[in-house]
mmCIF file of C-alpha atoms and ligand atoms in Angstrom:
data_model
loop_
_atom_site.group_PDB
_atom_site.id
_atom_site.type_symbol
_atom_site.label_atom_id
_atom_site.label_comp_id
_atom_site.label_asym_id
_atom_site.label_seq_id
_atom_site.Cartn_x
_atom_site.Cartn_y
_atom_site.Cartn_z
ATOM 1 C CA UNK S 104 -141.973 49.963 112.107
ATOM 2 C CA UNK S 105 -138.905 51.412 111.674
ATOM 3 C CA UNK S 106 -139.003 55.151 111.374
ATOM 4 C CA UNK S 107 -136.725 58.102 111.186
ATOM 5 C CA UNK S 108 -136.902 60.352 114.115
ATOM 6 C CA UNK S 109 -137.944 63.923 112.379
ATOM 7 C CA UNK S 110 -137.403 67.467 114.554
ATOM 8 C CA UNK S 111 -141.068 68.414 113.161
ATOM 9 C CA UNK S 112 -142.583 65.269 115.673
ATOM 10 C CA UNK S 113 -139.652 64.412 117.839
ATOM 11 C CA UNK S 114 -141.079 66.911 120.117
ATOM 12 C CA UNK S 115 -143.888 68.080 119.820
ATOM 13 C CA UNK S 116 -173.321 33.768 109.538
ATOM 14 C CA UNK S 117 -175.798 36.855 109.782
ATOM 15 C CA UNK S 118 -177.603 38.579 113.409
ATOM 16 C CA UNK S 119 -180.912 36.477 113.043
ATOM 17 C CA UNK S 120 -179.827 33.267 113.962
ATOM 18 C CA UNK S 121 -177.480 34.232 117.452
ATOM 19 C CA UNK S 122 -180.355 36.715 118.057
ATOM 20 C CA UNK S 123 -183.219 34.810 117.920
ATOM 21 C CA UNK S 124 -181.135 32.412 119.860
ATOM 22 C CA UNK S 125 -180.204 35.095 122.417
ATOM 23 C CA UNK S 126 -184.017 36.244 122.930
ATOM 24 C CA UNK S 127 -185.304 32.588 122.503
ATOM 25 C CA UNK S 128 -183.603 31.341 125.870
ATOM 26 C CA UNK S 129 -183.647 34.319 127.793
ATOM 27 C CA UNK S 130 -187.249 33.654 127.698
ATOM 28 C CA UNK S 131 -186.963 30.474 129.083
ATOM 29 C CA UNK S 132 -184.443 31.072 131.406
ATOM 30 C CA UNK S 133 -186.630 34.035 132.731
ATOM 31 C CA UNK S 134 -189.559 31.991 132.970
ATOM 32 C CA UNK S 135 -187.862 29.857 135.569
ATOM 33 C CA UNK S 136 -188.590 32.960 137.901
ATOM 34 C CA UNK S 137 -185.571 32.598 139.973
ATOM 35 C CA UNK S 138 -183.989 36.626 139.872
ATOM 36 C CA UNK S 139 -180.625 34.854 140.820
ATOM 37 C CA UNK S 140 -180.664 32.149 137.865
ATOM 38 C CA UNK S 141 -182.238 34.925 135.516
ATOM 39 C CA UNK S 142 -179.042 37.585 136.286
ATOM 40 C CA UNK S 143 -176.515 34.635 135.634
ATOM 41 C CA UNK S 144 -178.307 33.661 132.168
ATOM 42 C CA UNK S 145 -178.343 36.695 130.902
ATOM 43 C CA UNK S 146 -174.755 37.195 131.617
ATOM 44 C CA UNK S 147 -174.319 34.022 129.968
ATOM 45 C CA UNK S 148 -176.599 34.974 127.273
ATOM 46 C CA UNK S 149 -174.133 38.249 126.383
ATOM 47 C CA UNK S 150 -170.871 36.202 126.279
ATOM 48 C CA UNK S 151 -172.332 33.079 124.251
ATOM 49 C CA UNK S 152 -173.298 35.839 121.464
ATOM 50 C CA UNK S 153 -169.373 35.784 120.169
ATOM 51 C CA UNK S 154 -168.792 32.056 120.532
ATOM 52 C CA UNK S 155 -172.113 31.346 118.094
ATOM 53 C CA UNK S 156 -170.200 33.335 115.597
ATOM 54 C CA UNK S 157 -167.180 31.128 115.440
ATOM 55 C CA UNK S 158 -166.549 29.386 113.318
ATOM 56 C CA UNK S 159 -167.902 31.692 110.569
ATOM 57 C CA UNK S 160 -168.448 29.819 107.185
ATOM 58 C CA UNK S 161 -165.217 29.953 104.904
ATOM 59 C CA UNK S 162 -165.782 32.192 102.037
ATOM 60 C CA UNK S 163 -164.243 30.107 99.401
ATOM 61 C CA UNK S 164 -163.218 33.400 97.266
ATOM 62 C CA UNK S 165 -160.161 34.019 98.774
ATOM 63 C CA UNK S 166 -157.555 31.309 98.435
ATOM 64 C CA UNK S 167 -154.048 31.404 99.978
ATOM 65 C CA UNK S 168 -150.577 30.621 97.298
ATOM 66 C CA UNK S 169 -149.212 29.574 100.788
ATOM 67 C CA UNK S 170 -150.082 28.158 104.134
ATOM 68 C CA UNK S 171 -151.564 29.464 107.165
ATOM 69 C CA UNK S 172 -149.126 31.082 109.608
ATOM 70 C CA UNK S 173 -149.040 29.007 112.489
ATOM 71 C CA UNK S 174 -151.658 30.864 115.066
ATOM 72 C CA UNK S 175 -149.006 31.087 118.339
ATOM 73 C CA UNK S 176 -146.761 32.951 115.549
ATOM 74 C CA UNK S 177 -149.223 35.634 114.135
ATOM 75 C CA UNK S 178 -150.543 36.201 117.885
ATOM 76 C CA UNK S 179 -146.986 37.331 119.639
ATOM 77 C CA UNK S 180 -145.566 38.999 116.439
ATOM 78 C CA UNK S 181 -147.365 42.129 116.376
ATOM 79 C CA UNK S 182 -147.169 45.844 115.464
ATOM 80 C CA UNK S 183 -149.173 47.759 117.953
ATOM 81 C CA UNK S 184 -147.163 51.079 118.921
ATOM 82 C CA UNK S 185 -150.428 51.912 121.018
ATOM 83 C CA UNK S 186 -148.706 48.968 123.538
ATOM 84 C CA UNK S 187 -144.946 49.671 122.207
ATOM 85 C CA UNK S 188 -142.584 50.543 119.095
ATOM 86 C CA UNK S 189 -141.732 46.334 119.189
ATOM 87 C CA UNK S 190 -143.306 43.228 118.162
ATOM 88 C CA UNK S 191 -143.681 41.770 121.306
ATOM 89 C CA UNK S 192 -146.199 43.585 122.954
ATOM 90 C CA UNK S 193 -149.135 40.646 123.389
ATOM 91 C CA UNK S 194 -148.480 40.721 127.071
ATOM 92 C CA UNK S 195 -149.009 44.860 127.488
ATOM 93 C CA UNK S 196 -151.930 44.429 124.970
ATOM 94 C CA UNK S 197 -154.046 42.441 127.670
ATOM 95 C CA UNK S 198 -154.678 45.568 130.170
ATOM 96 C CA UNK S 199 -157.005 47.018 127.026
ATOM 97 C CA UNK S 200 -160.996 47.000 128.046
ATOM 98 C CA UNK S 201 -162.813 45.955 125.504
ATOM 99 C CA UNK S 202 -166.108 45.207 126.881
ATOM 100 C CA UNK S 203 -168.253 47.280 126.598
ATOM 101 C CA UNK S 204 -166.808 48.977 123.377
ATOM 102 C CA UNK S 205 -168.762 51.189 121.902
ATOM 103 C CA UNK S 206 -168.390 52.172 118.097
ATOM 104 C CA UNK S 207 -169.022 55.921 116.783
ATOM 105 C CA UNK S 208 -170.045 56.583 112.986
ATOM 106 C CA UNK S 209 -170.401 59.784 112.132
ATOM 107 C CA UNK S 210 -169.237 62.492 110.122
ATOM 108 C CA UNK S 211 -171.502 62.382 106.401
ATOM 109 C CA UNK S 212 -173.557 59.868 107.229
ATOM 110 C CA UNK S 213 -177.718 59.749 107.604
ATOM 111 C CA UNK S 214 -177.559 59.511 111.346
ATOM 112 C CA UNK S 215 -174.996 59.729 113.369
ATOM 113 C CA UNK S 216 -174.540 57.124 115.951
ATOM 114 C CA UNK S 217 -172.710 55.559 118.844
ATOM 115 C CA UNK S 218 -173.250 51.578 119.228
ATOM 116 C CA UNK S 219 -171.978 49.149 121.028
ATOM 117 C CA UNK S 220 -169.273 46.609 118.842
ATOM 118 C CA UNK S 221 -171.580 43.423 119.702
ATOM 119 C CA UNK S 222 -174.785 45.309 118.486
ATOM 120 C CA UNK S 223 -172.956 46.437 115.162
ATOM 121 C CA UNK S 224 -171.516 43.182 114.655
ATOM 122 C CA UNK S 225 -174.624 40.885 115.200
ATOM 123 C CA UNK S 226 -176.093 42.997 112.326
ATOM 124 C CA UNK S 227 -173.606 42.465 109.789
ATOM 125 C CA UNK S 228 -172.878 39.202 107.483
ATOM 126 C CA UNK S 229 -169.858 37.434 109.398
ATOM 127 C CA UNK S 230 -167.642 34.797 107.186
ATOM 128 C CA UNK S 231 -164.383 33.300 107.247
ATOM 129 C CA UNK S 232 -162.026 34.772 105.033
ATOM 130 C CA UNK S 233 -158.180 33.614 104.563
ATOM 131 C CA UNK S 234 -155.565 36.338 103.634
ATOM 132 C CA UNK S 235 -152.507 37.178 102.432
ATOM 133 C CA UNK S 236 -150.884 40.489 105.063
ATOM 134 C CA UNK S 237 -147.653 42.012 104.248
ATOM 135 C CA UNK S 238 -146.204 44.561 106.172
ATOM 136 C CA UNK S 239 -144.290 47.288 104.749
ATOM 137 C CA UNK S 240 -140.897 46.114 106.724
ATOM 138 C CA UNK S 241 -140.968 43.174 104.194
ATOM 139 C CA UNK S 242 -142.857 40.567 106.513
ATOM 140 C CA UNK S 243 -145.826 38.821 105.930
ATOM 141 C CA UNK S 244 -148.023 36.163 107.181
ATOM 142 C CA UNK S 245 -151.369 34.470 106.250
ATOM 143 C CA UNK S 246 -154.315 34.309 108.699
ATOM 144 C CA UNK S 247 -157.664 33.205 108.476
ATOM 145 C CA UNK S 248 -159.695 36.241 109.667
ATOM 146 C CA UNK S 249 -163.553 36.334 110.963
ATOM 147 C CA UNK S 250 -165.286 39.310 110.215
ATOM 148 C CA UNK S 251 -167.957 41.000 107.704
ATOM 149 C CA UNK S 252 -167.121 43.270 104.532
ATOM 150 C CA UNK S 253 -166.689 47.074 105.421
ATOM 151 C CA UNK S 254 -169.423 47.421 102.357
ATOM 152 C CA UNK S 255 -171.845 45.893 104.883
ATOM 153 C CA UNK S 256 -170.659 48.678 107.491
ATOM 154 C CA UNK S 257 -171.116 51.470 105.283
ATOM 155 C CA UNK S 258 -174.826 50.310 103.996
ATOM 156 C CA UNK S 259 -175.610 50.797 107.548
ATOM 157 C CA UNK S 260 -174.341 54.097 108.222
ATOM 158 C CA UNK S 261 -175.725 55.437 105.251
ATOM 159 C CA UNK S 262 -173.100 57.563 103.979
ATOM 160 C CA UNK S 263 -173.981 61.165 102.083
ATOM 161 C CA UNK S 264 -173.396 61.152 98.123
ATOM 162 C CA UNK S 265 -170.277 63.904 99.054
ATOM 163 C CA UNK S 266 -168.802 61.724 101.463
ATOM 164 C CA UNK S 267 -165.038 60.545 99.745
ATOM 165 C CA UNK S 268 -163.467 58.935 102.634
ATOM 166 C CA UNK S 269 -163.980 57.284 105.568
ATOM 167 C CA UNK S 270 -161.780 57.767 108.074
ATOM 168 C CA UNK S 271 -160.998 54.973 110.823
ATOM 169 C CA UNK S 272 -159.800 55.967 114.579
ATOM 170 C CA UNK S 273 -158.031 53.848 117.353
ATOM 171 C CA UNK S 274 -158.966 54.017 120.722
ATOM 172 C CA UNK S 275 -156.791 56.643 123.005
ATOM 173 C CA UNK S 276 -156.189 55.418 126.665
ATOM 174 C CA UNK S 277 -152.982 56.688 127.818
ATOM 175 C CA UNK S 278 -153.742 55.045 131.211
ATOM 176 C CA UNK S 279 -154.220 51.224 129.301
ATOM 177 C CA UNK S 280 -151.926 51.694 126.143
ATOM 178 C CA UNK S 281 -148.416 53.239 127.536
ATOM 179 C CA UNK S 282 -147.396 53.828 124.315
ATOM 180 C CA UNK S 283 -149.870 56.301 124.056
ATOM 181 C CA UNK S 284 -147.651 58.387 127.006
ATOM 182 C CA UNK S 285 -144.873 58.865 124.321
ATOM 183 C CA UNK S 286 -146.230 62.255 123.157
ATOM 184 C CA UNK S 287 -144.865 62.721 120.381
ATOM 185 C CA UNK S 288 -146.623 60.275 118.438
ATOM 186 C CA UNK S 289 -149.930 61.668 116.605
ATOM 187 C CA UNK S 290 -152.618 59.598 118.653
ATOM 188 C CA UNK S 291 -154.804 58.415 118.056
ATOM 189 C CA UNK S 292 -153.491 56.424 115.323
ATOM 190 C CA UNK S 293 -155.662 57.234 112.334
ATOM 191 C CA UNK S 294 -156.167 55.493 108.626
ATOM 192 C CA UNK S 295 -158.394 56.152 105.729
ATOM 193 C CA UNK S 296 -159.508 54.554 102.557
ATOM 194 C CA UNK S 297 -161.520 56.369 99.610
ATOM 195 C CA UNK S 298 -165.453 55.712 99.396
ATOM 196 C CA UNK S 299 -164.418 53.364 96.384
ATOM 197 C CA UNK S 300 -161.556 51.307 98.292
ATOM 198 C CA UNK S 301 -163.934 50.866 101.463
ATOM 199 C CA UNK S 302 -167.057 49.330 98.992
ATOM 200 C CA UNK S 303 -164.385 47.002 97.565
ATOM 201 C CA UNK S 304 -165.447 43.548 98.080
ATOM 202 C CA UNK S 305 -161.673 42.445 99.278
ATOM 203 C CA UNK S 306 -161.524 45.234 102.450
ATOM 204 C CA UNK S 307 -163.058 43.652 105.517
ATOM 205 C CA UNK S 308 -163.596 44.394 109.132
ATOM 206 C CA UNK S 309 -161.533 41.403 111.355
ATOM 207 C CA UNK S 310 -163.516 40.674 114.438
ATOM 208 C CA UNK S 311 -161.543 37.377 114.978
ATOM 209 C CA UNK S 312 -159.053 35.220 113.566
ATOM 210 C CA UNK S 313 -157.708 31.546 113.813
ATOM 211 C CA UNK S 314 -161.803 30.558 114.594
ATOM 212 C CA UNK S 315 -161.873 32.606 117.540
ATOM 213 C CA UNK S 316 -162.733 36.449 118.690
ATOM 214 C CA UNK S 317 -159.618 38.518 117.872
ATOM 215 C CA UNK S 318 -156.632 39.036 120.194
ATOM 216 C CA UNK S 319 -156.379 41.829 122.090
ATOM 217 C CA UNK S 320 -152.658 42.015 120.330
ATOM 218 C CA UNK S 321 -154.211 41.857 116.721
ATOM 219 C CA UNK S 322 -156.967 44.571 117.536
ATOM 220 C CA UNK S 323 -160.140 43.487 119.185
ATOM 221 C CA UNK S 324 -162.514 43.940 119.365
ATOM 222 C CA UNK S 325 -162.523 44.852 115.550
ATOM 223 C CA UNK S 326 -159.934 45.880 112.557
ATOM 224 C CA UNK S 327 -159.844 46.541 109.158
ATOM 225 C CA UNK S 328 -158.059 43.973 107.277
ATOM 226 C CA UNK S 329 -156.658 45.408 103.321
ATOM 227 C CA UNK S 330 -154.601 42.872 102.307
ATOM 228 C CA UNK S 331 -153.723 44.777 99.035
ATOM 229 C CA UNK S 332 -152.199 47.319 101.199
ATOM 230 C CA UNK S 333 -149.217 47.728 103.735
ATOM 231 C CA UNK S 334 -150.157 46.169 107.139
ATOM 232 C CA UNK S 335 -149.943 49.733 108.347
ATOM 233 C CA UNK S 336 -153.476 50.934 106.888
ATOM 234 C CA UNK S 337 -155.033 47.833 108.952
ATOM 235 C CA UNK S 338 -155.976 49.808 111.571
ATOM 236 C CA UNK S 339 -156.646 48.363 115.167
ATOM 237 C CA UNK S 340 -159.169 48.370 117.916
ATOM 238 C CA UNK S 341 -161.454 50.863 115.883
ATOM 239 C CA UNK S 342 -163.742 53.142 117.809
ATOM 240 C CA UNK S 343 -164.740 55.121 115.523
ATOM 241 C CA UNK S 344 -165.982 55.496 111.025
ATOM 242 C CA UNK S 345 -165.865 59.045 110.111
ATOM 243 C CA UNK S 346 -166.961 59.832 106.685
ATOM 244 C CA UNK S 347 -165.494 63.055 105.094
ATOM 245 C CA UNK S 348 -164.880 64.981 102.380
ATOM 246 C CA UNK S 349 -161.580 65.297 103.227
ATOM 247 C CA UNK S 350 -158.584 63.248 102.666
ATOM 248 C CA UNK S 351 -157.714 61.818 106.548
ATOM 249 C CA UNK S 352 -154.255 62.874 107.579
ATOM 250 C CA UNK S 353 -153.227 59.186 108.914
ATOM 251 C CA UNK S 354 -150.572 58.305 111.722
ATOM 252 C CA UNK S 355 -147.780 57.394 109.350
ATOM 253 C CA UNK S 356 -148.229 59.904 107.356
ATOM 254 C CA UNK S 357 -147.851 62.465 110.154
ATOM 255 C CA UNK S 358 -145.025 60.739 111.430
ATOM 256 C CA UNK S 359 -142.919 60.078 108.623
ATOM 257 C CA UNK S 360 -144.791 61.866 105.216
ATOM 258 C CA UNK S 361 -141.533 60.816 102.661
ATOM 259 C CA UNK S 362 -141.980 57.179 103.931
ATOM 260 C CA UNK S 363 -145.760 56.393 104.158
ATOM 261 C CA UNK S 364 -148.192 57.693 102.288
ATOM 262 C CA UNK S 365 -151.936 57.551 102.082
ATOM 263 C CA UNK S 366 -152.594 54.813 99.386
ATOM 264 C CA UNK S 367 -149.699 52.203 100.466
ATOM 265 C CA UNK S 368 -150.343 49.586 98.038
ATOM 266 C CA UNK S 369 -147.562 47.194 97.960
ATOM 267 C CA UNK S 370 -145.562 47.061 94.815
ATOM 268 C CA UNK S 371 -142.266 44.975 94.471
ATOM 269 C CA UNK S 372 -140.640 47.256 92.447
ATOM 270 C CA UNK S 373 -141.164 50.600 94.366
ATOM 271 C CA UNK S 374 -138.958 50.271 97.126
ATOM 272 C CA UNK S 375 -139.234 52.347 100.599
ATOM 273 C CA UNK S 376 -136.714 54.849 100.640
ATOM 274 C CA UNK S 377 -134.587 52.620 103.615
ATOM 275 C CA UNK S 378 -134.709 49.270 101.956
ATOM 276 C CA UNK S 379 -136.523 46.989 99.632
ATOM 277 C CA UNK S 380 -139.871 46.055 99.027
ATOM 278 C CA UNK S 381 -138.929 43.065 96.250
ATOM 279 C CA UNK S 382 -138.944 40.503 98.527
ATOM 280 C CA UNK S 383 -140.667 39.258 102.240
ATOM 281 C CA UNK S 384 -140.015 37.212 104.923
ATOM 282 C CA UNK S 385 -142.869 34.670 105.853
ATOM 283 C CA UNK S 386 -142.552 34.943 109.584
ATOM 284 C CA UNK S 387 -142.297 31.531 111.238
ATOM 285 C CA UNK S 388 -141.044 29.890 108.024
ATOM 286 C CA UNK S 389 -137.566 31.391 107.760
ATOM 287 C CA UNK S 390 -138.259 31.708 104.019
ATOM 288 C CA UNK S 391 -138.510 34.987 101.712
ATOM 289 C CA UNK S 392 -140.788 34.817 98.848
ATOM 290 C CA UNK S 393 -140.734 37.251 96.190
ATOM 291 C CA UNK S 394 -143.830 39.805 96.780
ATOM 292 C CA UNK S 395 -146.676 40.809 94.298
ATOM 293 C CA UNK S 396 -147.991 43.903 92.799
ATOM 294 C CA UNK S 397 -151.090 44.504 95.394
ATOM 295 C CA UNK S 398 -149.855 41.798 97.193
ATOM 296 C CA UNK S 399 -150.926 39.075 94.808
ATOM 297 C CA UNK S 400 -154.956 41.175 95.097
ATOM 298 C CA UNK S 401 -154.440 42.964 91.969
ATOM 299 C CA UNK S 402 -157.448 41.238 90.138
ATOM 300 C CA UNK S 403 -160.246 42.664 92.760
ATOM 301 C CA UNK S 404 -158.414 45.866 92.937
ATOM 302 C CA UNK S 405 -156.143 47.166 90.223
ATOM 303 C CA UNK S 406 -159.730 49.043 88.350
ATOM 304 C CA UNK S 407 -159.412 51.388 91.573
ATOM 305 C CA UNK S 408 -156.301 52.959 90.849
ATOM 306 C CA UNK S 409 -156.651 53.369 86.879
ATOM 307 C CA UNK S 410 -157.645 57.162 86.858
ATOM 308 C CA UNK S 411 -154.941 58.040 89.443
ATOM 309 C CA UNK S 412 -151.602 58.068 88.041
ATOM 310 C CA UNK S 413 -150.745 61.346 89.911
ATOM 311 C CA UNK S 414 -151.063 59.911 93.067
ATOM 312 C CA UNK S 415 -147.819 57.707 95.147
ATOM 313 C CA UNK S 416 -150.517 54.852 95.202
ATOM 314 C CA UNK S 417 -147.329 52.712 96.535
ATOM 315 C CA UNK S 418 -146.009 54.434 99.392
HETATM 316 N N1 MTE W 1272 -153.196 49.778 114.346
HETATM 317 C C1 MTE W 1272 -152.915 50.503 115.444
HETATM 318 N N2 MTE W 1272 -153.918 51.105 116.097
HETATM 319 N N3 MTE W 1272 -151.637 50.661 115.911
HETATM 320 C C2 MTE W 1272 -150.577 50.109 115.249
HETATM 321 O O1 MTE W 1272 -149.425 50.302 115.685
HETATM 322 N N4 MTE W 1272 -149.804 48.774 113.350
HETATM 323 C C3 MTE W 1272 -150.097 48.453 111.951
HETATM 324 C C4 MTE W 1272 -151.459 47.733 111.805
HETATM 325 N N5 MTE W 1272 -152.471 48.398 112.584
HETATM 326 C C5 MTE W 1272 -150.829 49.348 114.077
HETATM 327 C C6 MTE W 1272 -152.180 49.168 113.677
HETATM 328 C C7 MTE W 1272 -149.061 47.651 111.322
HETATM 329 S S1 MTE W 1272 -147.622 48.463 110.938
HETATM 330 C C8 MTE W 1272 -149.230 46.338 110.995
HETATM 331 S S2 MTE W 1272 -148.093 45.488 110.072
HETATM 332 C C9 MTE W 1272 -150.420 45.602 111.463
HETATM 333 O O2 MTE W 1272 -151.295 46.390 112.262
HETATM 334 C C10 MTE W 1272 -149.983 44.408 112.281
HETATM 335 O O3 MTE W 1272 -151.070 43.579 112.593
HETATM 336 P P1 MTE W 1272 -150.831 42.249 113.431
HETATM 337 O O4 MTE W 1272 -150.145 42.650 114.706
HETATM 338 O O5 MTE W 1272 -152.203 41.691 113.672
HETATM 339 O O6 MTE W 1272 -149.950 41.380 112.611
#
């Protein structure tokens, strides 16, 4: 995304079925008693637990005004500063590790805990969902993602009644992610959403998209997906689900605080202070649509905002 260099940072289907699956032949194979056949099965067992999840069941809710983006488009057209300030960083993406990739929640929760991503995800409701994204440099493109609501996250990690936020980190690997060597970036990149936003039934955690595990380029192993926000709030390659108190400071918002704010919901008629927000190109169609108020979501999510009018909720 397109910022202005500042001196203040220039320098400076559910877990029981693949489960029971899992255990039910592991048994088996075990019983054949050869140690050999028993090591390969179970590392079959581990990498046939993602492929059982795809693909998830469509949850008819949420239609598409348009068509899908064709997948080869939506999986080298990425923003990913973590691999480069560019689009085309699918290539650089590929040296991330993400197996084993373990997940921390803490903060204002019951319990804190670190788990591993496959653990958390076989315990959560995975479905099919196809959405809208628009990106606040006026592109936008429409993928069917795989993943589970973020409500479904938080009723495991049991947040406190005074937890506000949650708070959503990126992995930081300097030595995998070179973009993570230009220091003057505020890794690791950070979002938020309020308590409310993250129960809403439209924000969801991506764990695949196009009927397959996510892309290393679109932010496996897992990613929120907001579609009634800028792209920039759908943060990548999460590690870790802070719940707070406090309002997060995010990544953009450290970066470039007059251009990206906390809320970013996209509205057509607030325009960034560098160009337009009336309008977006479809990638891989050539064609610019007009955009809409919560990017066409406003129905699941306008109620949020109605006690907030002192807020920028569209920047
Ligand atoms: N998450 C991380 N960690 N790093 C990023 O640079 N870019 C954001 C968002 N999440 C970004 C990120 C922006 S600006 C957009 S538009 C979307 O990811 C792009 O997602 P896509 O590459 O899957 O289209």
């Amino acid at each position: 995304m397109l910022i202005k260099r500042k001196k203040g940072w220039e320098l400076p289907e559910s877990m029981a079925t693949p489960e029971a699956v899992f255990f039910n032949r592991r048994k088996l194979l075990l019983g054949i008693g050869a140690a050999g056949l028993a090591l390969g099965a179970a590392r079959f067992a581990r990498a046939e637990v993602a492929p059982e999840l795809y693909p998830a069941k469509r949850n008819p809710s949420f239609t598409l005004d348009r068509d899908i983006t064709a997948e080869k488009v939506a999986t080298t057209y990425n923003n990913f500063y973590e691999f480069g300030p560019h689009k085309q960083i699918a290539n650089a993406a590929q040296k991330l590790t993400i197996q084993p990739w373990q997940v921390k929640i803490d903060g204002m929760v019951a319990k804190e805990i670190t788990i591993d991503a496959e653990d958390l995800i076989r315990k959560m409701p995975v479905e099919e969902r196809l959405y809208r994204h628009r990106c606040v440099e006026a592109w936008s493109m429409a993928v069917p993602w795989t993943g589970f609501p973020l409500k479904a996250l938080l009723a495991f990690a049991e947040p406190q009644s005074g937890a506000k936020y949650v708070r959503m980190e990126t992995f930081q690997r300097p030595a995998e992610a070179g973009g993570q060597r230009q220091f003057w970036y505020p890794w690791p990149y950070t979002e938020g959403l309020t308590m409310e936003e993250a129960s809403n039934d439209l924000a969801f955690i991506a764990i695949g998209v196009y009927g397959k595990p996510l892309p290393k380029q679109m932010g496996a192993p897992l990613r929120l997906a907001v579609p009634w926000k800028y792209g920039f709030k759908s943060v990548k390659s999460i590690v870790r689900f802070t719940f707070t108190d406090q309002r997060p400071k995010t990544f953009w918002e450290a970066l470039g605080p007059t251009e990206y704010g906390f809320w970013a919901n996209v509205n057509p008629e607030v325009p960034h202070p560098r160009w337009s927000q009336a309008t977006e190109e479809v990638i891989g169609t050539g064609k610019r649509v007009p955009t809409l108020l919560y990017n066409g979501y406003g129905e699941f999510v306008a109620d949020l905002y109605k006690d907030k009018s002192g807020e920028k909720l569209f920047m």
